Coordinates of C-alpha atoms and ligand atoms in Angstrom, one line a residue:
X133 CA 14.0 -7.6 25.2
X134 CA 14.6 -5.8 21.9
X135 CA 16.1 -2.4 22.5
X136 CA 15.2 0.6 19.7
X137 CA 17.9 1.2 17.5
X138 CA 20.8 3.6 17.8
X139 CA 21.7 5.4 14.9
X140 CA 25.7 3.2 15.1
X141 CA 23.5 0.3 14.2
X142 CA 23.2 1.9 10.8
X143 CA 24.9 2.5 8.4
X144 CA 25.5 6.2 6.8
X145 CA 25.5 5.5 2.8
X146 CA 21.6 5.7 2.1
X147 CA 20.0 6.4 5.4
X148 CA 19.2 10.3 6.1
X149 CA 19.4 11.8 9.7
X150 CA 16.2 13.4 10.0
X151 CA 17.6 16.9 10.5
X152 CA 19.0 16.8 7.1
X153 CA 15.7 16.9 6.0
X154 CA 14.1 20.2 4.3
X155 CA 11.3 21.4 6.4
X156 CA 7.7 21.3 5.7
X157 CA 6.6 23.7 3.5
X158 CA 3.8 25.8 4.2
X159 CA 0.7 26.8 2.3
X160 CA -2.3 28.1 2.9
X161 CA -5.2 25.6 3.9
X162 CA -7.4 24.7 1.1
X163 CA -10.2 25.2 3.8
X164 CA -13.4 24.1 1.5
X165 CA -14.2 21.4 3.9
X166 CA -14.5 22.1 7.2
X167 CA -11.7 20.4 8.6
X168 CA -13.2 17.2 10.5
X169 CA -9.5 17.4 12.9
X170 CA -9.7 18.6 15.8
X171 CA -6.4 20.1 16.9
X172 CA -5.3 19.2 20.4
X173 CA -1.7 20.0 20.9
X174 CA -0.2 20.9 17.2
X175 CA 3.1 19.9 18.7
X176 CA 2.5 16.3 19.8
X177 CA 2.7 13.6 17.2
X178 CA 0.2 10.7 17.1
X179 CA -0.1 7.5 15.4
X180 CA -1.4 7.7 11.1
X181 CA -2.6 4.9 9.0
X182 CA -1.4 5.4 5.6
X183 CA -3.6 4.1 3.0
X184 CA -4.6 4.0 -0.8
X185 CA -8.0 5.1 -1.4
X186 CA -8.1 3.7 -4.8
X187 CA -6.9 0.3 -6.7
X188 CA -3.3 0.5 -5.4
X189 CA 0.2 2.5 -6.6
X190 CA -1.4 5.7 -5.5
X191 CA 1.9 6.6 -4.1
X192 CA 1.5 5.6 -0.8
X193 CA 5.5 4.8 -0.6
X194 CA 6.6 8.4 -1.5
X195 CA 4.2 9.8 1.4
X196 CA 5.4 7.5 3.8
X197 CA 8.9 8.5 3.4
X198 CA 7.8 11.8 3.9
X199 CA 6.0 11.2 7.2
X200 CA 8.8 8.8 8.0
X201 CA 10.6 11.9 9.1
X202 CA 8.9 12.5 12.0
X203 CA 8.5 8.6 12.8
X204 CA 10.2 6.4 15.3
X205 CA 8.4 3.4 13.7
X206 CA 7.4 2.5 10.3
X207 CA 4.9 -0.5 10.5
X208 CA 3.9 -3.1 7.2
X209 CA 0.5 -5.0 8.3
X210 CA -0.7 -6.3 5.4
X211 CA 0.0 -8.0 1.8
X212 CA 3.2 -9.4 0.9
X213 CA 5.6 -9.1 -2.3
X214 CA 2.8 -8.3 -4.0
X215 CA 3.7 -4.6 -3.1
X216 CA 5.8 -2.2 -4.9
X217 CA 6.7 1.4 -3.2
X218 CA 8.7 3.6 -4.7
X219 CA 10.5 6.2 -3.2
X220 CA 12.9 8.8 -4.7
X221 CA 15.4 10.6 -3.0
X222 CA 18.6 12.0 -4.0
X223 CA 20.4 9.2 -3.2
X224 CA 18.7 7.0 -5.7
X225 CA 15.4 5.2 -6.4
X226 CA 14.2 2.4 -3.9
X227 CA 11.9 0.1 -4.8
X228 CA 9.7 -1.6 -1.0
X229 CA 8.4 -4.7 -1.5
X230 CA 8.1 -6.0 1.7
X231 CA 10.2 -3.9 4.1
X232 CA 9.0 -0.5 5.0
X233 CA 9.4 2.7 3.2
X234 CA 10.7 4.4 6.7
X235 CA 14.2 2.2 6.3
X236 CA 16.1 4.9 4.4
X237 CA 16.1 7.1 8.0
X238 CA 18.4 6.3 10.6
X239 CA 17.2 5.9 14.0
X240 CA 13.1 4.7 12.9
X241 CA 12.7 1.0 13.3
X242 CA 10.8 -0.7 10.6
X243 CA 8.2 -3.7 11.1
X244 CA 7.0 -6.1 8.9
X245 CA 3.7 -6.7 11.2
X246 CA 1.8 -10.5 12.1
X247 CA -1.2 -9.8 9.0
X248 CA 1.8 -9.4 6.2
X249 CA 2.7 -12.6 4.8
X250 CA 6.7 -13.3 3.9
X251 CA 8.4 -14.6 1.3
X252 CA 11.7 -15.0 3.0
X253 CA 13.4 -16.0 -0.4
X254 CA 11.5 -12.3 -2.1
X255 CA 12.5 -10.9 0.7
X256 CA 16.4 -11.6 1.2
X257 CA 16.3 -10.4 -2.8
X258 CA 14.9 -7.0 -1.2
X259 CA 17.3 -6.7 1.7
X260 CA 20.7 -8.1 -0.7
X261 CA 19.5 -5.3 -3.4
X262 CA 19.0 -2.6 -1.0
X263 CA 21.9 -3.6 0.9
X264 CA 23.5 -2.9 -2.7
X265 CA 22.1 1.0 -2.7
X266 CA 23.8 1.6 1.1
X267 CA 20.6 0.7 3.4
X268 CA 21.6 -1.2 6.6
X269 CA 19.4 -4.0 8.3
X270 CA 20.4 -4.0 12.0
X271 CA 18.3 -3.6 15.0
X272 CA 16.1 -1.1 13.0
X273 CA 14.4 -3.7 11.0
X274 CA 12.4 -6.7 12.5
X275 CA 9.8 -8.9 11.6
X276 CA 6.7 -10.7 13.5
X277 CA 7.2 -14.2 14.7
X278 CA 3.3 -14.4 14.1
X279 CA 3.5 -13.2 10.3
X280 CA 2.9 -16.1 7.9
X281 CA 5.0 -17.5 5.9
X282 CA 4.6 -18.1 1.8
X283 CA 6.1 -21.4 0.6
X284 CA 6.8 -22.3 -3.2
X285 CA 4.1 -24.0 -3.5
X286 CA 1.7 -20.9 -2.8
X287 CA 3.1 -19.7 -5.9
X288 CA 2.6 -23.1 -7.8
X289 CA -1.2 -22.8 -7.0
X290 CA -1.3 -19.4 -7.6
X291 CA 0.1 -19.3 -10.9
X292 CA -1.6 -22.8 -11.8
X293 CA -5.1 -21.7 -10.6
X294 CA -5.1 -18.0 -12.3
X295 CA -4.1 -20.0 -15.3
X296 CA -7.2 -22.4 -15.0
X297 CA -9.5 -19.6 -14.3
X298 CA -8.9 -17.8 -18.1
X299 CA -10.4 -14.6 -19.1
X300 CA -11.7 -15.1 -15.6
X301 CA -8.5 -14.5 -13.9
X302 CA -7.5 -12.3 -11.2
X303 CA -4.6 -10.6 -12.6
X304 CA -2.8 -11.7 -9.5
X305 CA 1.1 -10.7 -9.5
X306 CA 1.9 -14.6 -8.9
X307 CA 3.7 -14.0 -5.5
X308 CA 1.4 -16.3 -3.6
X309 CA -0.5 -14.2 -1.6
X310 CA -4.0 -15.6 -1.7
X311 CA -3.1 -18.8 -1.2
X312 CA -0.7 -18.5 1.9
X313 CA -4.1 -16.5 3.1
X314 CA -5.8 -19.1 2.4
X315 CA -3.7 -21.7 4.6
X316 CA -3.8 -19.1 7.3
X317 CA -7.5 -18.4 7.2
X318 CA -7.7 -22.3 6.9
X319 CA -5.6 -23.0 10.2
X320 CA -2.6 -25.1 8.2
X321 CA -0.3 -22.0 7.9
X322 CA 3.6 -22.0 8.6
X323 CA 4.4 -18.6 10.7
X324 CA 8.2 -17.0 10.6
X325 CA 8.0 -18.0 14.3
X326 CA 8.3 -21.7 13.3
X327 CA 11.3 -21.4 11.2
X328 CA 13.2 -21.2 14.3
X329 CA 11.6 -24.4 15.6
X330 CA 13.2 -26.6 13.1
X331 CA 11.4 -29.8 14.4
X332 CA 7.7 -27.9 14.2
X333 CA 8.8 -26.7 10.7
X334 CA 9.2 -30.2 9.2
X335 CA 6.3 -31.5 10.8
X336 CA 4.0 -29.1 9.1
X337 CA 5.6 -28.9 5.9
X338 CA 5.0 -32.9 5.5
X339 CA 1.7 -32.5 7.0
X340 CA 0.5 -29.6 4.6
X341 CA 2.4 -31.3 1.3
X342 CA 0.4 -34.5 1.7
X343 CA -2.8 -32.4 0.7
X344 CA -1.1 -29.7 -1.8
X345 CA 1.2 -32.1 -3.5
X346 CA -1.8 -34.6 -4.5
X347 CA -3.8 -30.9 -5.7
X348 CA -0.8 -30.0 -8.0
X349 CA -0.4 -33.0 -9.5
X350 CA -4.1 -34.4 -10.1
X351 CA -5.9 -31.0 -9.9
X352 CA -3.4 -28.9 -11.8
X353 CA -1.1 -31.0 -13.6
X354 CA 2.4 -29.3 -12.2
X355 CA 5.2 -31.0 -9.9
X356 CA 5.1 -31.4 -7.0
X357 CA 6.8 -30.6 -3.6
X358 CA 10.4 -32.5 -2.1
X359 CA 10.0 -31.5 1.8
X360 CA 13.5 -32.1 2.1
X361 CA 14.5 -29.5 -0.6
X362 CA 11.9 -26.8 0.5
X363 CA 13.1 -27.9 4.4
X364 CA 16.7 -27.3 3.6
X365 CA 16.1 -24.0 1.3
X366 CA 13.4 -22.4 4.4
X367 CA 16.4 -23.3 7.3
X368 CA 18.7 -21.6 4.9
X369 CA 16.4 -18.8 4.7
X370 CA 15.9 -19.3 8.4
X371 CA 19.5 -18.7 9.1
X372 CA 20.0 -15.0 7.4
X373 CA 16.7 -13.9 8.9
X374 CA 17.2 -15.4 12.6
X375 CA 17.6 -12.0 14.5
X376 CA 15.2 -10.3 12.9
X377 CA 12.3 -12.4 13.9
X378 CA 10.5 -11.0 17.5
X379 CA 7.3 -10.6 19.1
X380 CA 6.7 -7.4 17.5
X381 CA 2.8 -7.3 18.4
X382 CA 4.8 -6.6 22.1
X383 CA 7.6 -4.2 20.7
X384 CA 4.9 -1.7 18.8
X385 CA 2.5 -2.1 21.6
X386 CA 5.4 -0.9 23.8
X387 CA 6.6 1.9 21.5
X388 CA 2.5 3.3 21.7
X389 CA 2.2 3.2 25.4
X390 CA 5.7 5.2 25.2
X391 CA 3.9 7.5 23.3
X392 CA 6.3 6.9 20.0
X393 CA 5.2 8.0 16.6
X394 CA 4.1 5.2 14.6
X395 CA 3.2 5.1 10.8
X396 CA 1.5 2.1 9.4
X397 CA 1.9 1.3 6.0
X398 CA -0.8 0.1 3.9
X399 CA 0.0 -2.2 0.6
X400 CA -2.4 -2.4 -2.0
X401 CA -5.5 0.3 -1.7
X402 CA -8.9 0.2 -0.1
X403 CA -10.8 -1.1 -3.7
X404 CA -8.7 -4.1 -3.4
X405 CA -9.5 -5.1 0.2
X406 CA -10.5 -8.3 0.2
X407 CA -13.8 -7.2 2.1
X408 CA -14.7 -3.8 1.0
X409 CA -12.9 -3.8 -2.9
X410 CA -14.4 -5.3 -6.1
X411 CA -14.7 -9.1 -5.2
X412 CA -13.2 -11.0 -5.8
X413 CA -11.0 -8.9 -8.3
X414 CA -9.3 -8.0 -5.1
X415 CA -5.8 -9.2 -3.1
X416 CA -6.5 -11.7 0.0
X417 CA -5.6 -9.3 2.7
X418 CA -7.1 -6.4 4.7
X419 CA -5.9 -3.2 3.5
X420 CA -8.3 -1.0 4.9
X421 CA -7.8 1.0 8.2
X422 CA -8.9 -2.0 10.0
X423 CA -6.4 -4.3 9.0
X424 CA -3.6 -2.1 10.6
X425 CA -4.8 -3.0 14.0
X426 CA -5.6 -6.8 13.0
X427 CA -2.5 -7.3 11.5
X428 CA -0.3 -5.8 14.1
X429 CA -1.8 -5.8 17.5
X430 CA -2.4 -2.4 18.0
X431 CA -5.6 -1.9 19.3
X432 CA -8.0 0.9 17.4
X433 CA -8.5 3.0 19.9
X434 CA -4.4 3.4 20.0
X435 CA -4.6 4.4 16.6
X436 CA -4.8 8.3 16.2
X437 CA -6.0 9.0 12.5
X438 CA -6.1 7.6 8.6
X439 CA -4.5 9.1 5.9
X440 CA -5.8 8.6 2.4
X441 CA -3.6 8.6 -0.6
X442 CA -5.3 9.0 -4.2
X443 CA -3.8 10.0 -7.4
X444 CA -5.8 12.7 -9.4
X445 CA -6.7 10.3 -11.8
X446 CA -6.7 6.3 -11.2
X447 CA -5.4 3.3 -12.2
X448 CA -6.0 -0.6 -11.7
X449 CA -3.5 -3.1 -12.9
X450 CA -5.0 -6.5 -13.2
X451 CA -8.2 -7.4 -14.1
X452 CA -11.8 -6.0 -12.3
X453 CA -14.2 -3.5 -13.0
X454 CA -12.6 0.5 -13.3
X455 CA -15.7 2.3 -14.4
X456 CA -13.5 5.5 -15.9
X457 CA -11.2 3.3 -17.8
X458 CA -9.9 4.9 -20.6
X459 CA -8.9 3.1 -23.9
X460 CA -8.1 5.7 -25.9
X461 CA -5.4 8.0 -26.9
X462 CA -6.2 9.8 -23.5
X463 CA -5.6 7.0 -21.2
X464 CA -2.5 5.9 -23.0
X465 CA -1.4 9.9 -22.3
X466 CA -1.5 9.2 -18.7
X467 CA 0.4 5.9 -18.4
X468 CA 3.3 7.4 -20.6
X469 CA 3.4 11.0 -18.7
X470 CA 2.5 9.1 -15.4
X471 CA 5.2 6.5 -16.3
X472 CA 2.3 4.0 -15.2
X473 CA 4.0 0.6 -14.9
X474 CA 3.9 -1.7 -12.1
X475 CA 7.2 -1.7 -9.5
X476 CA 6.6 -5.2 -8.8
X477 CA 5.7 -7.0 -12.2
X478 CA 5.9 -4.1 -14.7
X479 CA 2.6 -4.9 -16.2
X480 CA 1.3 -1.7 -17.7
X481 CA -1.3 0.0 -15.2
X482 CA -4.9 0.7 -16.4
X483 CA -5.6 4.6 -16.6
X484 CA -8.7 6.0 -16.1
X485 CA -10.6 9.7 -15.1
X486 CA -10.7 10.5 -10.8
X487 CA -13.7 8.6 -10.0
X488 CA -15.2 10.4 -7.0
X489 CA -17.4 7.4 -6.0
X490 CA -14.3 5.7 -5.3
X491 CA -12.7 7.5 -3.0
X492 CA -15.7 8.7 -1.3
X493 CA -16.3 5.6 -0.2
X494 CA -12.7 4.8 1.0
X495 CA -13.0 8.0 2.8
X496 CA -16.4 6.3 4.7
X497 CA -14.8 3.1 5.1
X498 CA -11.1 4.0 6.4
X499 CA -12.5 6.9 8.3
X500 CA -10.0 8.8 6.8
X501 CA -9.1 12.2 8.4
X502 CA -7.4 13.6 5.9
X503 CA -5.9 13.3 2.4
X504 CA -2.8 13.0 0.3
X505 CA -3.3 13.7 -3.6
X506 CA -0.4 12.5 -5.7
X507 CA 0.3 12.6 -9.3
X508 CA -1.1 16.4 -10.1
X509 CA 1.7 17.4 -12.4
X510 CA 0.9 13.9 -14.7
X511 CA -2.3 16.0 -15.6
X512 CA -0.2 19.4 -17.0
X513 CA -1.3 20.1 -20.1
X514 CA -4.5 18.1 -20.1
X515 CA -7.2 20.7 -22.0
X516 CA -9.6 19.2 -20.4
X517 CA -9.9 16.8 -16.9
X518 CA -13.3 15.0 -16.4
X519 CA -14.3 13.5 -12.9
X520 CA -16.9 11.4 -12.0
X521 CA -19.7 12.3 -9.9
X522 CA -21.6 8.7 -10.1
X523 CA -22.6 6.0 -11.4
X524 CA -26.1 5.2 -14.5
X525 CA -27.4 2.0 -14.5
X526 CA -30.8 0.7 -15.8
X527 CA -32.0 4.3 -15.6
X528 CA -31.2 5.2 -12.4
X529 CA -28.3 7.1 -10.9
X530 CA -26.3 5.9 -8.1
X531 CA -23.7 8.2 -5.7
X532 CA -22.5 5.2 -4.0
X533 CA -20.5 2.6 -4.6
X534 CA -22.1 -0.5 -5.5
X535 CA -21.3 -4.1 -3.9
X536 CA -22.9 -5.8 -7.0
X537 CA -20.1 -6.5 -9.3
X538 CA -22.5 -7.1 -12.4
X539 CA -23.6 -3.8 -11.9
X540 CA -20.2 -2.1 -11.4
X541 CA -19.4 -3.3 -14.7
X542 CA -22.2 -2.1 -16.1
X543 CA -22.7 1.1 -15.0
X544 CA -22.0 4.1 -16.8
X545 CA -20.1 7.1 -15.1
X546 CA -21.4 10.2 -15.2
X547 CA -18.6 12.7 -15.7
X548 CA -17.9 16.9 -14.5
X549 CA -16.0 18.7 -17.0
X550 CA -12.7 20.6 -15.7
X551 CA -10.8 23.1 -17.6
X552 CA -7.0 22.1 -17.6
X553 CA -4.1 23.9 -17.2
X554 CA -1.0 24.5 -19.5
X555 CA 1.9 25.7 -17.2
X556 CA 4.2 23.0 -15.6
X557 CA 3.3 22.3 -12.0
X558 CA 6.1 19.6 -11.4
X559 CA 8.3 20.5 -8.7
X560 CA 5.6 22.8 -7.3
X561 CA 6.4 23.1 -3.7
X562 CA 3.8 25.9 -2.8
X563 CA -0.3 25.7 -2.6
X564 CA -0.1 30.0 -3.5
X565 CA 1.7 28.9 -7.2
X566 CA -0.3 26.5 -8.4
X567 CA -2.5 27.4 -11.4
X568 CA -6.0 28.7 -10.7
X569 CA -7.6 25.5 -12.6
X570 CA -5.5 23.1 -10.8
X571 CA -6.8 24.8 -7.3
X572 CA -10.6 24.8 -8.5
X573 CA -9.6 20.8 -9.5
X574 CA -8.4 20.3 -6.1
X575 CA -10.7 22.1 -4.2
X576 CA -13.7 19.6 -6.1
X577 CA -12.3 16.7 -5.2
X578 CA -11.9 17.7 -1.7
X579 CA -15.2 18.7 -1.1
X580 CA -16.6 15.9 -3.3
X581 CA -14.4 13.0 -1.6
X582 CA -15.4 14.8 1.5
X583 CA -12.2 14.9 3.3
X584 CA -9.7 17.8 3.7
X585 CA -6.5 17.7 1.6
X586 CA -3.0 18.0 3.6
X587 CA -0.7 16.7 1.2
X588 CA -0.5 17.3 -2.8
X589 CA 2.9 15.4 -4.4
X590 CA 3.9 17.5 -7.7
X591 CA 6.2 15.0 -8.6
X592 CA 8.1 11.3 -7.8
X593 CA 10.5 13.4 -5.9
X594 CA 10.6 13.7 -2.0
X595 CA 10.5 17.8 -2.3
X596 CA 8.3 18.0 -5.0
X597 CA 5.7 18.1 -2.3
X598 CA 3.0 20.8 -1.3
X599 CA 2.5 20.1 3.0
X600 CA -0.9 21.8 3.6
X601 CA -1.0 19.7 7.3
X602 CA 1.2 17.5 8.9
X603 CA -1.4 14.5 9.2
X604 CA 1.2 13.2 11.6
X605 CA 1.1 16.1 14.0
X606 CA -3.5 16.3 14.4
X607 CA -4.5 14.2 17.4
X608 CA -8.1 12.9 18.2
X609 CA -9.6 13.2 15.0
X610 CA -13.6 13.6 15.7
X611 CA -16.1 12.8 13.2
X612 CA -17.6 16.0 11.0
X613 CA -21.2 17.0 12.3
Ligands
GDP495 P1 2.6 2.8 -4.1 O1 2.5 1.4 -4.4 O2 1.3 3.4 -3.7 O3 3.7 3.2 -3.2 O4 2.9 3.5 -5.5 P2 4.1 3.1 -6.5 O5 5.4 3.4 -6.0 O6 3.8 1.7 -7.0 O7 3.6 3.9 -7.8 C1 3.6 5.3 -7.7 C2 4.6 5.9 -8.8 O8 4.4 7.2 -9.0 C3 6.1 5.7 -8.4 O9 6.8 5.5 -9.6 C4 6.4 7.1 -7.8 O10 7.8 7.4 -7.9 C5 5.5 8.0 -8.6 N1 5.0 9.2 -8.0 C6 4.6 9.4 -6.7 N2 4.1 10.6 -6.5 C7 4.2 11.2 -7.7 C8 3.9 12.5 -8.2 O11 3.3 13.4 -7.5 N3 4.1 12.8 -9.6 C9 4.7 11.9 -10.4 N4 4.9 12.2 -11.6 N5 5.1 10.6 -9.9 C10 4.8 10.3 -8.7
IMO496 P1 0.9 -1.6 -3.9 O1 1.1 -1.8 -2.5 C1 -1.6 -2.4 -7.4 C2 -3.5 -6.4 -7.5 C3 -3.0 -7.4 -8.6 C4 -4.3 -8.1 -8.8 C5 -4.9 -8.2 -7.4 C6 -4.6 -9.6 -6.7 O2 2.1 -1.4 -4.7 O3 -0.2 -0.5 -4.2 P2 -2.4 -10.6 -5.6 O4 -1.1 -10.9 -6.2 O5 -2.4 -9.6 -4.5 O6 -3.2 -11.8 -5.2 O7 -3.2 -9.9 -6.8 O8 -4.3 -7.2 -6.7 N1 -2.4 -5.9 -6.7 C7 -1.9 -4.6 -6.8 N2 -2.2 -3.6 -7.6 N3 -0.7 -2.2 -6.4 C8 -0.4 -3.2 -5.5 O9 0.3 -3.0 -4.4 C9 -1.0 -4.5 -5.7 N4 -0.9 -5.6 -5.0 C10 -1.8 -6.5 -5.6 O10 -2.6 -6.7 -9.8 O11 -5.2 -7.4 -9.6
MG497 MG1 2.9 0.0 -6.0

């Protein structure tokens, strides 16, 4: 059995004890919802989804890491590589990819759960570089024997088949993703339990080659596969990553019966959920709410509450529809002041107006309890902010978000005009000093998205951080009436 870790098993260089932490700071509630939490016990910590509510990047690492204080467990349970979480500290910058933004604490045990899928070349990279910046992977870091593997040739047919698509690509970051779904989905995937079986590994990398090799080379035209090479790199791989590999669906389910604090971290954001998001402009996983209990074994009613993390404005990188796309002088104003470039490919990010459609309907479909907005000093010295309030198409006007792509595309948003603000809110740590337009901003898109705000980042900065609620700390959420 796999025993929690100690804080000798770490090391001290990166990792923060959470005491050293500053406390919360308070602020008045903005209170223009009424809150849909119902406080049980203020003191006792529950179980939080963390989750984008818009196309991804919304800051979902840098809130983590916040919440991460108060967590024995951090939890991945979807995506892959694909992600990119940044958090700043004043230790340095750390880029997640595939481990868990709760790894710079000592003493919180990090989880890559059975619905992520590994790249265990991406993700030695991850551990070597971090490794690099002080982080230590001991006991605190472990990964599911169930998770799926990704294989080079996921990224072969990735790459080949965006480039076969055209101007009808995905925009995919190339990491494989939808096609080791697609082998999992299909029943021929390899898990990171059967690196350990050596025998079983072989066998079903010359089994699965047969089919992919004869694909890459008559279908796509690229080379194809050795199975002793890619057998002899993955026990390699297999080797350094050994002790990390568990039954982690047991060890979290453990950790929630022992009434632990668990956070799970969501990759990508609810619009590119392969179910609910702009299909198929989406990734291949389940990043909505419910993926967190598919893709670690945690059943939902275990799971206390969601928290939903939206910038102020969006963004999208790839292709897909983004109705407030901007292409002007406006939207190239945010990408430079938001510094909006990927963390995992550095392709420059799409900027566009708040779309309240958008998160609305993450907010319906995550169930979300409460929200995190990120990004409000980006908008300082904006004269003027627009949001939109929904959707024109073929004369009619639409409040919800449609599942007809064609439409999507078409559609015209119908925009609220906000007075901006001129003073500098970066840093901000309290609700009280923000400027009078930036609260009348906030307090729209909270009662517009229709879920209470607890958290408002005012920079890339752990302290630069306005903690309305502790999400982490509201048990039993019940549904508004
Ligand atoms: P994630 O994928 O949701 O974790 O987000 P990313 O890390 O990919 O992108 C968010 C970027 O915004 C990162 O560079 C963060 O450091 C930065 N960031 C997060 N919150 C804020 C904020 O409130 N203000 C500013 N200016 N930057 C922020
Ligand atoms: P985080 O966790 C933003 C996008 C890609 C592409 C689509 C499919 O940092 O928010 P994939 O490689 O997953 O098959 O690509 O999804 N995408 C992201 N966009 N943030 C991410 O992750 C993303 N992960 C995937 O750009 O449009
Ligand atoms: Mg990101």
């Amino acid at each position: 059995m796999l025993t929690l870790p100690s804080a000798a098993s770490q090391g001290k260089e990166a990792v923060l004890d959470k005491h050293q932490m500053a406390p919360y700071h308070d602020a008045p509630a903005l209170a223009i919802c009424p809150p849909r939490a119902l406080f049980l016990k203020a003191s006792q910590m529950g179980n939080l989804v963390v989750i984008g509510a818009q196309w991804g990047d919304e800051g979902k690492g840098k809130i983590v890491d916040i919440l991460a204080r108060d967590a024995d467990a951090v939890v991945r349970y979807q995506g892959g590589s694909n992600a990119g979480h940044t958090v700043i500290n004043d230790r340095g910058t750390f880029i997640f990819h595939l481990v868990p933004s709760g790894i710079l604490y000592r003493g919180t045990l990090c989880v890559i759960g059975n619905g992520v899928v590994v790249d265990p070349a991406s993700l030695i990279e991850e551990m070597d570089h971090l490794q690099g910046q002080g982080v230590k992977f001991g006991k605190n870091f472990v990964i599911s024997q169930r998770a799926h593997v990704i294989l080079p040739y996921h990224k072969a047919i990735d790459k080949a088949a965006e480039q076969s698509k055209g101007s009808r690509r995905i925009g995919t970051t190339g990491r494989g993703i939808g096609p080791s779904y697609a082998d999992k989905i299909s029943r021929i995937g390899i898990r990171m339990g059967d690196l350990l079986n050596p025998t079983a590994f072989r066998r079903k990398l010359e089994e699965n080659l047969v089919e992919i090799n004869w694909f890459l080379e008559q279908l796509y035209k690229v080379e194809r596969f050795e199975v002793e090479k890619v057998y002899q790199q993955y026990m390699g791989y297999a080797d350094r990553l050994r002790s990390h590999i568990v039954d982690a669906t047991m060890l979290v389910n453990r950790m929630v019966d022992a009434k632990k604090t668990i956070l799970f971290e969501g990759a990508q954001g609810t619009h590119l959920d392969v179910d609910m998001g702009t299909y198929p402009y989406v990734t291949s996983s389940s990043s909505t709410a419910g993926g967190a209990s598919t893709g670690t074994g945690v059943g939902p009613t275990k799971i206390d509450a969601v928290l939903g993390v939206a910038k102020v404005y969006s963004t999208r990188v790839g292709s897909g529809p983004f109705p407030t796309e901007l292409t002007d002088e406006v939207g190239s104003g945010l990408q430079e002041r938001g510094k909006e470039f990927g963390a995992t490919t550095g392709r420059p990010r799409r900027c566009g107006w708040f779309d309240v459609v958008v998160v609305r309907y993450a907010t319906i479909v995550n169930g979300f309890a409460s929200l995190a907005m990120t990004k409000l000093d980006v908008l300082d010295g904006c004269k003027e902010l627009k949001v939109c309030t929904g959707y024109r198409h073929d004369g009619q006007l639409y409040r919800d978000m449609p599942a007809d792509l064609q439409m999507l595309t078409e559609c015209e948003p119908v925009y609220k005009r906000f007075k901006g603000w001129s003073s500098s809110t970066t840093g901000t740590t309290s609700y009280r000093a923000l400027p009078s337009e930036a609260k009348r901003y906030l307090q729209y898109l909270e009662e517009s998205a229709d879920c209470p705000i607890d958290i408002i980042s005012t920079g890339s900065k752990r302290d630069a951080t306005i903690v309305l609620r502790n999400p982490l700390k509201t048990r039993s959420r019940t549904r508004k009436g």
